[in-house]
Amino acid sequence: MKAVVVTDQAAGTAGMALVERPKPEAAGNDVLVEVHASGFTPGELSWPSSWTDRLGRDRTPSVPGHEVAGVVSALGYGTRGLSVGQRVFGLTDWTRDGTLAQYVAVEARNLAPLPGDVDFTVGASLPISGLTAWQGLFVHGRLQSGQRVLVHGAAGGVGSVVTQLAREAGAYVIGTGRAADRQAAIDFGAREFVDLDNDVLEDAGEVDLVFDVIGGDIAKRSARLVRAGGTLVTIAGPPEARP
C-alpha cells in the first residue's frame, strides 16, 4: 500500500515522503480500516510519540496522522461491535502508525460508526477537535444549561466545535476572535462576539466558564471574568492566573 512516512524530526513536513509499505494486519481487538479521509496536523511532528514507542525506542520510519474516516476492511481476533464494510471514524493510538496511508490498524474501542449522511472528510476532521471540545466543556468545565460561556477562537478548529456544543447544551455563548471571524462565530451559535483586536474583552462581563485556546495575556485577563465557583479550561498550557 502507499503511505506517507517521516524519518527526520528536524526536517518537519519537508521530510515527509510517499512510499510503499506492507499492508498492516489487524491484531487482536483491532480493526483494519481502508482510509477514505485522514486528519493531520503538522504539530504532531513535534510530539515524542511520533518518533519513539512507549519504551522510548526509535520507531521511524513512522506514518503520521491520527484522525481517520473510512470503511472496515478486516477484523482482528476477538474484535466485536463493528463489521466488515461498515463506515467508521475515530482516533488512532499516538505511538502506532497513523492514518496517512491507504490502510490503518486501529483498536476497535477508538472507532465509532460514521452516519451515512456524514461525509468521510467531515468525519476525519472531528476526532481531535471534537474530543477536545467535549472534554473541556463537559468533563472539566461541567457545563450546565443556562450558564454563560466565553469561547476564545470561536470560529477556529476547536472553538467552532466548542461553540456549537455549548449552544446545543443550552448555554449563552460569547465568542471571541478576529473581526473577520464574527459572522462565522455567530452562525456557529455565539450570542455575542468580542473582536480581540478592537473590542474590550472585559466588557463581556462575568461568565461561568472560559474555554481558552490562546493562553498568555488573554487567558490571564479571562480568569478575572470567571465568577465565584466558575471554571477556566485552557488547552494552551498551564494558566498563569486562576479564577
Coordinates of N, CA and C in Angstrom, one line a residue, residues 4 67 80 84 87 122 134 149 151 153-154 188 196 213 218:
V4 N 2.5 7.8 3.7 CA 3.4 8.9 3.9 C 4.2 8.6 5.2
E67 N -6.3 11.1 12.9 CA -7.7 11.1 12.7 C -8.0 10.3 11.4
R80 N -15.2 -7.0 18.5 CA -16.6 -7.0 18.5 C -17.2 -5.6 18.3
V84 N -17.3 -5.9 8.9 CA -16.6 -5.6 7.6 C -17.6 -4.8 6.7
R87 N -19.0 1.8 7.7 CA -18.4 3.1 7.7 C -18.0 3.5 9.2
V122 N -15.5 15.1 6.5 CA -16.0 15.7 7.8 C -15.7 14.8 8.9
W134 N -15.4 18.5 23.7 CA -16.3 17.8 24.6 C -15.7 17.6 26.0
V149 N -20.9 31.2 28.8 CA -19.6 30.6 28.4 C -18.8 31.6 27.5
V151 N -15.9 31.7 24.8 CA -15.2 30.8 24.0 C -14.2 31.5 23.1
G153 N -11.4 32.0 20.2 CA -11.2 31.4 18.9 C -12.5 30.6 18.5
A154 N -13.6 31.3 18.6 CA -14.9 30.6 18.4 C -15.2 30.2 17.0
F188 N -22.2 29.8 14.2 CA -22.0 28.5 15.0 C -22.8 28.5 16.3
L196 N -11.1 40.7 19.5 CA -9.9 40.8 20.4 C -9.0 41.9 20.0
V213 N -8.1 28.9 24.1 CA -7.2 28.2 23.2 C -6.0 29.1 22.9
I218 N -4.3 36.8 27.3 CA -5.7 36.6 27.1 C -6.3 35.7 28.1

